[in-house]
C-alpha positions as a Python dict, from the first residue, in 0.01 Angstrom:
ca = {
    (1, 'M'): (0, 0, 0),
    (2, 'N'): (-322, 54, 192),
    (3, 'H'): (-459, 200, -59),
    (4, 'Y'): (-375, -46, -335),
    (5, 'L'): (-536, -324, -84),
    (6, 'R'): (-829, -175, -70),
    (7, 'I'): (-1007, -174, -393),
    (8, 'F'): (-1019, -555, -310),
    (9, 'T'): (-1168, -565, -38),
    (10, 'Q'): (-1535, -420, -286),
    (11, 'K'): (-1750, -686, -303),
    (12, 'N'): (-1679, -856, -686),
    (13, 'A'): (-1262, -835, -622),
    (14, 'A'): (-1186, -1180, -624),
    (15, 'V'): (-1498, -1248, -900),
    (16, 'L'): (-1301, -964, -1083),
    (17, 'L'): (-971, -1097, -1049),
    (18, 'L'): (-1020, -1497, -1119),
    (19, 'L'): (-1269, -1405, -1481),
    (20, 'G'): (-952, -1154, -1563),
    (21, 'F'): (-734, -1430, -1551),
    (22, 'A'): (-933, -1676, -1746),
    (23, 'S'): (-987, -1407, -1969),
    (24, 'G'): (-609, -1284, -2047),
    (25, 'L'): (-505, -1689, -1968),
    (26, 'P'): (-581, -1797, -2421),
    (27, 'L'): (-432, -1524, -2600),
    (28, 'A'): (-31, -1641, -2572),
    (29, 'L'): (-183, -2004, -2616),
    (30, 'T'): (-291, -1920, -2986),
    (31, 'A'): (-12, -1642, -3008),
    (32, 'G'): (337, -1639, -2899),
    (33, 'T'): (317, -1919, -2688),
    (34, 'L'): (220, -2120, -3044),
    (35, 'Q'): (474, -1993, -3241),
    (36, 'A'): (722, -2089, -3007),
    (37, 'W'): (587, -2491, -3027),
    (38, 'M'): (610, -2460, -3410),
    (39, 'T'): (965, -2280, -3413),
    (40, 'V'): (1069, -2570, -3196),
    (41, 'E'): (953, -2829, -3405),
    (42, 'N'): (1095, -2641, -3712),
    (43, 'V'): (761, -2552, -3877),
    (44, 'D'): (847, -2347, -4143),
    (45, 'L'): (770, -1951, -4099),
    (46, 'K'): (535, -1907, -4357),
    (47, 'T'): (313, -2118, -4192),
    (48, 'I'): (382, -1965, -3853),
    (49, 'G'): (328, -1627, -3985),
    (50, 'F'): (-5, -1731, -4166),
    (51, 'F'): (-118, -1861, -3798),
    (52, 'S'): (-113, -1539, -3685),
    (53, 'L'): (-419, -1410, -3866),
    (54, 'V'): (-605, -1647, -3529),
    (55, 'G'): (-562, -1338, -3310),
    (56, 'Q'): (-826, -1161, -3571),
    (57, 'A'): (-1142, -1343, -3329),
    (58, 'Y'): (-1006, -1092, -3141),
    (59, 'V'): (-1092, -794, -3355),
    (60, 'F'): (-1435, -882, -3489),
    (61, 'K'): (-1565, -1020, -3177),
    (62, 'F'): (-1866, -750, -3191),
    (63, 'L'): (-1968, -936, -3511),
    (64, 'W'): (-2123, -1204, -3311),
    (65, 'S'): (-2230, -1083, -2987),
    (66, 'P'): (-2550, -985, -3063),
    (67, 'M'): (-2583, -1328, -2994),
    (68, 'M'): (-2463, -1291, -2707),
    (69, 'D'): (-2731, -1035, -2634),
    (70, 'R'): (-3025, -1180, -2788),
    (71, 'Y'): (-3000, -1558, -2650),
    (72, 'T'): (-3013, -1701, -2253),
    (73, 'P'): (-2874, -2044, -2215),
    (74, 'P'): (-3073, -2269, -1978),
    (75, 'F'): (-2853, -2241, -1702),
    (76, 'L'): (-2706, -1957, -1472),
    (77, 'G'): (-2882, -1689, -1668),
    (78, 'R'): (-2757, -1469, -1948),
    (79, 'R'): (-2385, -1378, -1852),
    (80, 'R'): (-2298, -1632, -1651),
    (81, 'G'): (-2386, -1887, -1886),
    (82, 'W'): (-2279, -1774, -2174),
    (83, 'L'): (-1962, -1753, -1921),
    (84, 'L'): (-1971, -2100, -1818),
    (85, 'V'): (-1989, -2237, -2209),
    (86, 'T'): (-1728, -2073, -2327),
    (87, 'Q'): (-1506, -2123, -2025),
    (88, 'V'): (-1563, -2502, -2106),
    (89, 'A'): (-1508, -2489, -2439),
    (90, 'L'): (-1195, -2342, -2376),
    (91, 'I'): (-1124, -2605, -2181),
    (92, 'A'): (-1177, -2846, -2406),
    (93, 'G'): (-944, -2712, -2648),
    (94, 'I'): (-622, -2602, -2456),
    (95, 'I'): (-679, -2958, -2403),
    (96, 'A'): (-723, -3135, -2747),
    (97, 'M'): (-420, -2868, -2834),
    (98, 'G'): (-198, -3059, -2591),
    (99, 'F'): (-275, -3334, -2790),
    (100, 'M'): (-133, -3206, -3091),
    (101, 'Q'): (206, -3195, -3280),
    (102, 'P'): (267, -2890, -3537),
    (103, 'S'): (448, -3094, -3774),
    (104, 'R'): (236, -3296, -3753),
    (105, 'D'): (-119, -3239, -3689),
    (106, 'L'): (-93, -2883, -3835),
    (107, 'T'): (-440, -2906, -4035),
    (108, 'L'): (-596, -2985, -3711),
    (109, 'M'): (-386, -2739, -3469),
    (110, 'A'): (-511, -2475, -3678),
    (111, 'A'): (-865, -2540, -3685),
    (112, 'L'): (-838, -2592, -3295),
    (113, 'A'): (-658, -2222, -3240),
    (114, 'V'): (-929, -2032, -3409),
    (115, 'L'): (-1173, -2207, -3214),
    (116, 'V'): (-966, -2150, -2854),
    (117, 'A'): (-908, -1784, -3046),
    (118, 'F'): (-1313, -1797, -3120),
    (119, 'C'): (-1422, -1869, -2729),
    (120, 'S'): (-1140, -1672, -2600),
    (121, 'A'): (-1316, -1374, -2752),
    (122, 'S'): (-1685, -1442, -2704),
    (123, 'Q'): (-1536, -1452, -2336),
    (124, 'D'): (-1425, -1133, -2351),
    (125, 'I'): (-1788, -1036, -2494),
    (126, 'V'): (-1924, -1164, -2184),
    (127, 'F'): (-1737, -1090, -1931),
    (128, 'D'): (-1723, -711, -2029),
    (129, 'A'): (-2139, -732, -2003),
    (130, 'W'): (-2082, -860, -1717),
    (131, 'K'): (-1864, -608, -1555),
    (132, 'T'): (-2057, -347, -1735),
    (133, 'D'): (-2368, -425, -1604),
    (134, 'I'): (-2287, -525, -1244),
    (135, 'L'): (-2078, -267, -1117),
    (136, 'P'): (-2171, 50, -1029),
    (137, 'A'): (-2016, 371, -1207),
    (138, 'E'): (-1814, 438, -882),
    (139, 'E'): (-1657, 75, -881),
    (140, 'R'): (-1587, 120, -1271),
    (141, 'G'): (-1215, 248, -1191),
    (142, 'S'): (-1162, 13, -943),
    (143, 'G'): (-1286, -282, -1091),
    (144, 'A'): (-1086, -245, -1418),
    (145, 'A'): (-752, -201, -1249),
    (146, 'I'): (-930, -593, -1090),
    (147, 'T'): (-931, -679, -1394),
    (148, 'V'): (-601, -592, -1577),
    (149, 'L'): (-428, -665, -1266),
    (150, 'G'): (-571, -1060, -1296),
    (151, 'Y'): (-536, -1037, -1714),
    (152, 'R'): (-160, -886, -1704),
    (153, 'L'): (-84, -1192, -1475),
    (154, 'A'): (-208, -1450, -1730),
    (155, 'M'): (-60, -1349, -1957),
    (156, 'L'): (255, -1381, -1801),
    (157, 'I'): (212, -1702, -1705),
    (158, 'S'): (62, -1849, -2014),
    (159, 'G'): (322, -1671, -2196),
    (160, 'G'): (657, -1672, -2073),
    (161, 'L'): (644, -1931, -1741),
    (162, 'A'): (448, -2145, -1999),
    (163, 'L'): (741, -2139, -2265),
    (164, 'W'): (1006, -2181, -1924),
    (165, 'L'): (821, -2513, -1826),
    (166, 'A'): (767, -2628, -2126),
    (167, 'D'): (1150, -2649, -2224),
    (168, 'R'): (1304, -2727, -1877),
    (169, 'Y'): (1030, -2939, -1752),
    (170, 'L'): (700, -3011, -1797),
    (171, 'G'): (740, -3006, -2225),
    (172, 'W'): (466, -2848, -2461),
    (173, 'Q'): (164, -3073, -2398),
    (174, 'M'): (190, -3079, -2079),
    (175, 'T'): (225, -2747, -2057),
    (176, 'Y'): (-43, -2701, -2226),
    (177, 'W'): (-267, -2918, -2016),
    (178, 'L'): (-127, -2743, -1744),
    (179, 'M'): (-307, -2421, -1871),
    (180, 'A'): (-649, -2558, -1914),
    (181, 'L'): (-593, -2688, -1536),
    (182, 'M'): (-602, -2341, -1460),
    (183, 'M'): (-877, -2230, -1613),
    (184, 'V'): (-1115, -2386, -1330),
    (185, 'P'): (-1064, -2073, -1116),
    (186, 'G'): (-1259, -1926, -1401),
    (187, 'I'): (-1543, -2144, -1383),
    (188, 'I'): (-1561, -2129, -1030),
    (189, 'A'): (-1536, -1746, -1024),
    (190, 'T'): (-1839, -1778, -1277),
    (191, 'F'): (-2067, -1986, -1011),
    (192, 'L'): (-1949, -1712, -718),
    (193, 'A'): (-2075, -1416, -1042),
    (194, 'K'): (-2351, -1279, -938),
    (195, 'E'): (-2605, -1310, -1208),
    (196, 'P'): (-2681, -870, -1311),
    (197, 'D'): (-3073, -738, -1297),
    (198, 'T'): (-3303, -965, -1469),
    (199, 'L'): (-3564, -639, -1475),
    (200, 'I'): (-3387, -490, -1709),
    (201, 'S'): (-3544, -540, -2105),
    (202, 'T'): (-3313, -739, -2357),
    (203, 'P'): (-3383, -770, -2737),
    (204, 'H'): (-3631, -1017, -2846),
    (205, 'S'): (-3547, -1111, -3169),
    (206, 'L'): (-3179, -1124, -3336),
    (207, 'R'): (-3286, -815, -3574),
    (208, 'Q'): (-3336, -607, -3258),
    (209, 'A'): (-2980, -730, -3124),
    (210, 'V'): (-2841, -611, -3372),
    (211, 'I'): (-3023, -338, -3467),
    (212, 'D'): (-3096, -165, -3130),
    (213, 'P'): (-2798, -111, -2981),
    (214, 'L'): (-2660, 86, -3300),
    (215, 'K'): (-2966, 301, -3300),
    (216, 'D'): (-2959, 361, -2878),
    (217, 'F'): (-2601, 470, -2922),
    (218, 'F'): (-2648, 711, -3214),
    (219, 'Q'): (-2937, 854, -3155),
    (220, 'R'): (-2744, 1026, -2801),
    (221, 'N'): (-2617, 1375, -2798),
    (222, 'N'): (-2286, 1414, -2876),
    (223, 'A'): (-2254, 1016, -2991),
    (224, 'W'): (-1992, 1120, -3266),
    (225, 'L'): (-1739, 1304, -3070),
    (226, 'L'): (-1790, 1065, -2795),
    (227, 'I'): (-1677, 781, -3079),
    (228, 'T'): (-1401, 1072, -3209),
    (229, 'L'): (-1309, 1009, -2780),
    (230, 'I'): (-1241, 622, -2777),
    (231, 'I'): (-1050, 648, -3133),
    (232, 'L'): (-821, 922, -3017),
    (233, 'Y'): (-746, 880, -2669),
    (234, 'K'): (-441, 674, -2660),
    (235, 'L'): (-389, 780, -3041),
    (236, 'G'): (-44, 873, -2865),
    (237, 'D'): (48, 580, -2671),
    (238, 'A'): (-24, 364, -2987),
    (239, 'F'): (252, 555, -3164),
    (240, 'A'): (481, 510, -2872),
    (241, 'A'): (423, 210, -2827),
    (242, 'S'): (416, 73, -3164),
    (243, 'L'): (822, 45, -3248),
    (244, 'T'): (913, 50, -2934),
    (245, 'T'): (1127, -292, -2936),
    (246, 'T'): (1308, -207, -3238),
    (247, 'F'): (1347, 180, -3105),
    (248, 'L'): (1540, 62, -2812),
    (249, 'I'): (1736, -203, -3013),
    (250, 'R'): (1798, -24, -3399),
    (251, 'G'): (1779, 366, -3216),
    (252, 'V'): (1958, 380, -2862),
    (253, 'G'): (2221, 46, -2968),
    (254, 'F'): (2085, -151, -2664),
    (255, 'N'): (2099, -576, -2668),
    (256, 'A'): (1814, -809, -2723),
    (257, 'G'): (1878, -962, -2398),
    (258, 'D'): (1868, -626, -2177),
    (259, 'V'): (1579, -495, -2374),
    (260, 'G'): (1348, -819, -2342),
    (261, 'L'): (1422, -814, -1967),
    (262, 'V'): (1345, -450, -1886),
    (263, 'N'): (1023, -344, -2169),
    (264, 'K'): (873, -735, -2059),
    (265, 'T'): (902, -787, -1709),
    (266, 'L'): (984, -431, -1567),
    (267, 'G'): (702, -254, -1810),
    (268, 'L'): (423, -547, -1676),
    (269, 'I'): (440, -445, -1322),
    (270, 'A'): (471, -124, -1468),
    (271, 'T'): (117, -142, -1588),
    (272, 'I'): (-5, -373, -1320),
    (273, 'I'): (77, -83, -1063),
    (274, 'G'): (-57, 193, -1286),
    (275, 'A'): (-387, 25, -1292),
    (276, 'L'): (-426, -52, -972),
    (277, 'Y'): (-304, 281, -896),
    (278, 'G'): (-561, 415, -1124),
    (279, 'G'): (-808, 230, -982),
    (280, 'V'): (-759, 359, -665),
    (281, 'L'): (-729, 746, -752),
    (282, 'M'): (-1068, 693, -930),
    (283, 'Q'): (-1309, 607, -619),
    (284, 'R'): (-1198, 1017, -591),
    (285, 'L'): (-1242, 1174, -933),
    (286, 'S'): (-1500, 1209, -1133),
    (287, 'L'): (-1446, 1026, -1421),
    (288, 'F'): (-1380, 1327, -1687),
    (289, 'R'): (-1056, 1450, -1428),
    (290, 'A'): (-948, 1124, -1391),
    (291, 'L'): (-962, 1079, -1793),
    (292, 'M'): (-770, 1409, -1844),
    (293, 'L'): (-541, 1349, -1576),
    (294, 'F'): (-454, 1041, -1687),
    (295, 'G'): (-418, 1138, -2038),
    (296, 'L'): (-211, 1418, -1938),
    (297, 'L'): (55, 1190, -1806),
    (298, 'Q'): (14, 922, -2017),
    (299, 'A'): (137, 1219, -2317),
    (300, 'V'): (432, 1313, -2087),
    (301, 'S'): (577, 1010, -2019),
    (302, 'N'): (629, 965, -2381),
    (303, 'F'): (919, 1281, -2364),
    (304, 'G'): (1099, 955, -2155),
    (305, 'Y'): (1183, 762, -2500),
    (306, 'W'): (1284, 1123, -2646),
    (307, 'L'): (1492, 1169, -2378),
    (308, 'L'): (1688, 800, -2450),
    (309, 'A'): (1714, 949, -2796),
    (310, 'I'): (1909, 1231, -2789),
    (311, 'T'): (2111, 1127, -2424),
    (312, 'D'): (2424, 800, -2412),
    (313, 'Q'): (2302, 497, -2355),
    (314, 'R'): (2244, 367, -2028),
    (315, 'L'): (2037, 93, -1872),
    (316, 'W'): (1849, 299, -1579),
    (317, 'S'): (1780, 540, -1857),
    (318, 'M'): (1565, 279, -2046),
    (319, 'A'): (1368, 143, -1706),
    (320, 'S'): (1267, 470, -1600),
    (321, 'A'): (1149, 527, -1947),
    (322, 'V'): (976, 231, -1981),
    (323, 'F'): (876, 208, -1590),
    (324, 'V'): (724, 572, -1607),
    (325, 'E'): (503, 522, -2011),
    (326, 'N'): (396, 194, -1890),
    (327, 'L'): (303, 319, -1538),
    (328, 'C'): (154, 583, -1649),
    (329, 'G'): (-49, 362, -1953),
    (330, 'G'): (-166, 164, -1711),
    (331, 'M'): (-349, 412, -1512),
    (332, 'G'): (-488, 566, -1875),
    (333, 'T'): (-624, 197, -1985),
    (334, 'A'): (-822, 227, -1597),
    (335, 'A'): (-1025, 514, -1666),
    (336, 'F'): (-1041, 390, -2033),
    (337, 'V'): (-1247, 60, -1954),
    (338, 'A'): (-1405, 320, -1735),
    (339, 'L'): (-1533, 503, -1995),
    (340, 'L'): (-1642, 264, -2231),
    (341, 'M'): (-1869, 57, -1977),
    (342, 'T'): (-2027, 394, -1879),
    (343, 'L'): (-2091, 464, -2228),
    (344, 'C'): (-2321, 16, -2281),
    (345, 'N'): (-2668, 46, -2212),
    (346, 'R'): (-2730, -251, -2049),
    (347, 'S'): (-2957, -373, -2245),
    (348, 'F'): (-2749, -409, -2474),
    (349, 'S'): (-2373, -459, -2312),
    (350, 'A'): (-2239, -664, -2410),
    (351, 'T'): (-2259, -596, -2865),
    (352, 'Q'): (-2210, -245, -2725),
    (353, 'F'): (-1920, -305, -2532),
    (354, 'A'): (-1730, -528, -2820),
    (355, 'L'): (-1821, -272, -3103),
    (356, 'L'): (-1681, 57, -2835),
    (357, 'S'): (-1365, -183, -2779),
    (358, 'A'): (-1297, -269, -3154),
    (359, 'L'): (-1310, 127, -3238),
    (360, 'S'): (-1082, 205, -2964),
    (361, 'A'): (-822, -92, -3145),
    (362, 'V'): (-857, 79, -3471),
    (363, 'G'): (-532, 389, -3338),
    (364, 'R'): (-380, 85, -3214),
    (365, 'V'): (-395, -163, -3492),
    (366, 'Y'): (-333, 96, -3789),
    (367, 'V'): (-99, 405, -3642),
    (368, 'G'): (208, 114, -3687),
    (369, 'P'): (251, 191, -4124),
    (370, 'A'): (216, 539, -3987),
    (371, 'A'): (499, 510, -3731),
    (372, 'G'): (728, 312, -3930),
    (373, 'W'): (723, 580, -4232),
    (374, 'L'): (738, 934, -3971),
    (375, 'V'): (1068, 759, -3822),
    (376, 'E'): (1228, 688, -4179),
    (377, 'L'): (1110, 1099, -4244),
    (378, 'W'): (1244, 1245, -3901),
    (379, 'G'): (1428, 1035, -3707),
    (380, 'W'): (1347, 864, -3355),
    (381, 'P'): (1339, 1216, -3126),
    (382, 'T'): (1112, 1386, -3354),
    (383, 'F'): (902, 1058, -3374),
    (384, 'Y'): (879, 1083, -2993),
    (385, 'A'): (801, 1460, -2985),
    (386, 'F'): (525, 1405, -3244),
    (387, 'T'): (397, 1102, -2979),
    (388, 'V'): (345, 1379, -2734),
    (389, 'L'): (125, 1569, -2959),
    (390, 'A'): (-35, 1323, -3140),
    (391, 'A'): (-249, 1318, -2732),
    (392, 'L'): (-369, 1649, -2777),
    (393, 'P'): (-652, 1604, -2972),
    (394, 'G'): (-802, 1294, -2757),
    (395, 'L'): (-762, 1569, -2461),
    (396, 'L'): (-952, 1851, -2697),
    (397, 'L'): (-1207, 1614, -2759),
    (398, 'L'): (-1284, 1504, -2380),
    (399, 'T'): (-1287, 1875, -2353),
    (400, 'L'): (-1580, 1892, -2530),
    (401, 'C'): (-1726, 1632, -2411),
    (402, 'R'): (-1745, 1708, -2027),
    (403, 'Q'): (-2078, 1763, -1929),
    (404, 'T'): (-2208, 1456, -2128),
    (405, 'L'): (-1975, 1188, -1958),
    (406, 'D'): (-2048, 1414, -1645),
    (407, 'A'): (-2430, 1399, -1665),
    (408, 'M'): (-2428, 997, -1784),
    (409, 'Q'): (-2209, 970, -1468),
    (410, 'N'): (-2376, 1096, -1230),
    (411, 'S'): (-2721, 1062, -1400),
    (412, 'G'): (-2713, 712, -1560),
    (413, 'E'): (-2891, 785, -1833),
    (414, 'F'): (-2808, 913, -2189),
    (415, 'L'): (-2932, 1241, -2302),
    (416, 'P'): (-3123, 1172, -2603),
    (417, 'R'): (-3024, 1395, -2977),
    (418, 'T'): (-3335, 1633, -3073),
    (419, 'L'): (-3144, 1866, -3341),
    (420, 'Y'): (-3061, 1823, -3724),
    (421, 'R'): (-3196, 1510, -3796),
    (422, 'K'): (-3174, 1525, -4111),
    (423, 'G'): (-2786, 1626, -4145),
    (424, 'Y'): (-2768, 1359, -3844),
    (425, 'R'): (-2919, 1104, -4075),
    (426, 'W'): (-2686, 1166, -4340),
    (427, 'T'): (-2391, 1139, -4192),
    (428, 'R'): (-2478, 792, -4055),
    (429, 'R'): (-2554, 736, -4464),
    (430, 'L'): (-2168, 869, -4549),
    (431, 'F'): (-2050, 633, -4266),
    (432, 'T'): (-2228, 336, -4405),
    (433, 'T'): (-2166, 333, -4717),
    (434, 'G'): (-1793, 386, -4654),
    (435, 'C'): (-1822, 109, -4404),
    (436, 'L'): (-1960, -107, -4728),
    (437, 'V'): (-1691, 18, -4956),
    (438, 'I'): (-1398, -129, -4699),
    (439, 'A'): (-1588, -444, -4673),
    (440, 'L'): (-1648, -516, -5099),
    (441, 'W'): (-1203, -389, -5104),
    (442, 'L'): (-1154, -602, -4833),
    (443, 'C'): (-1319, -906, -5025),
    (444, 'T'): (-1153, -818, -5365),
    (445, 'L'): (-867, -830, -5152),
    (446, 'A'): (-972, -1171, -5048),
    (447, 'L'): (-1042, -1318, -5430),
    (448, 'K'): (-688, -1104, -5532),
    (449, 'G'): (-514, -1367, -5321),
    (450, 'A'): (-733, -1667, -5410),
    (451, 'G'): (-642, -1600, -5731),
    (452, 'F'): (-899, -1408, -5909),
    (453, 'E'): (-758, -1110, -6055),
    (454, 'R'): (-1078, -958, -6219),
    (455, 'F'): (-1047, -624, -6132),
    (456, 'P'): (-716, -561, -6014),
    (457, 'D'): (-705, -183, -6085),
    (458, 'L'): (-1015, -135, -5858),
    (459, 'L'): (-833, -221, -5523),
    (460, 'P'): (-715, 60, -5432),
    (461, 'H'): (-977, 327, -5547),
    (462, 'L'): (-1236, 99, -5321),
    (463, 'F'): (-998, 144, -5016),
    (464, 'E'): (-957, 502, -5112),
    (465, 'L'): (-1347, 509, -5142),
    (466, 'G'): (-1424, 409, -4826),
    (467, 'I'): (-1190, 555, -4590),
    (468, 'V'): (-1299, 862, -4776),
    (469, 'L'): (-1643, 826, -4723),
    (470, 'V'): (-1620, 706, -4366),
    (471, 'L'): (-1355, 1045, -4238),
    (472, 'L'): (-1722, 1222, -4398),
    (473, 'G'): (-1908, 1033, -4178),
    (474, 'V'): (-1750, 1099, -3891),
    (475, 'M'): (-1595, 1484, -3938),
    (476, 'G'): (-1985, 1549, -4023),
    (477, 'G'): (-2158, 1375, -3738),
    (478, 'V'): (-1879, 1580, -3524),
    (479, 'I'): (-1899, 1902, -3683),
    (480, 'L'): (-2372, 1809, -3582),
    (481, 'D'): (-2218, 1722, -3255),
    (482, 'Y'): (-2045, 2081, -3198),
    (483, 'W'): (-2269, 2268, -3324),
    (484, 'S'): (-2580, 2060, -3100),
    (485, 'M'): (-2383, 2133, -2792),
    (486, 'K'): (-2372, 2472, -2801),
    (487, 'K'): (-2782, 2474, -2884),
    (488, 'T'): (-2830, 2303, -2565),
    (489, 'P'): (-2820, 2395, -2269),
    (490, 'N'): (-2600, 2247, -1944),
    (491, 'P'): (-2723, 1854, -1904),
    (492, 'E'): (-2651, 1916, -1540),
    (493, 'T'): (-2854, 2150, -1534),
    (494, 'T'): (-3174, 1945, -1730),
    (495, 'F'): (-3121, 1656, -1440),
    (496, 'K'): (-3149, 1854, -1144),
}
């Protein structure tokens, strides 16, 4: 227990905990809690489903993150100033939501939900940047663990506790006002926080804030390998978690109440313990060793669901599988957040962290349809055996990136790319063109949804072309990184 408590004695522990809490609190208020309120108010299902789009702000927050690298509010500095602005806006938005009734003020409620989600995503941008700027390399693992603790506790309060209070005691409006009041400790933490080093160079124009972070990252040695690692590291974990509730209810036969109690409550506790224990271990391990150890544990923990699929239904076996999987997932999350912080240049940490975290969400967001198809094809036991194998490509890429990660952690500097400049230029062009084609596909899809079906036959071809170009760009970059690594001396010897 002393090991767990020791990480709370570090200098920024209280600020990290409170800011992590402020970061997690608004999430449920525009998602599950709001859905419950709308359901109680008898809002129709189509409208409730439409409200789920509010969460897209968290996916696309990288689009406005350069603004927070470029501009500095006239008070408290570049990081704390933006934190205060977003927190005050969140309190105002949540209070305003409390004055609404979904059945009566649906349009205004939608606008306020979008505003709260936007401000919450913006707060996440600045908080992630502040963590990256302020924490030294040896404290990033424990800092990530404390943040996860605050974030998860806030989700529990604004999710399950808020529903209970609204149903039994306070009603929905008073509950939202109470949640707004619980954002105040985050403001106190903002004032207590130390502003990062002001001597670090910052972008002098919005163009620099947009272009320079990308240029800085893609001119590094092994940049494509690192991007692919970010996407694949938690892929096996994402596959396993994508259909857990359906598997436990439909695949094994547990009732929904038992699954809710075990999967949500026990899973949350296990994630918090895993993150804290991961943070403790990372004080003794290098970043590479922590990522490898926790990645292996994440992969092996999925065997618990495989055992559930082939054995008799028992509540203790479900609790054990859920606890172990979430425990190992929490450890992996602590190391993964530390990796993202390590990869950020402090001059552009808001933009780069937002971009990297968006890339990390790609696997989590898009495995769902594939997971359902694989279960139909193979059945539950084979699917969960596959989730273990799905973690192996990420661990293989981690092995290839070892020298680069060790050099970054030891020196705090990023090795520049020196070989195959023309080849890398073409990989960037392929990747950029693919992204533009996918953006065109999204625009065409939106026009179709609005009733303008000028080119309906183009939709599937645009998507397929965009994906192929993106994959070709990534694969080309990974191959060039591998060839470059074979020709480049060990980075550790370079810095001696």
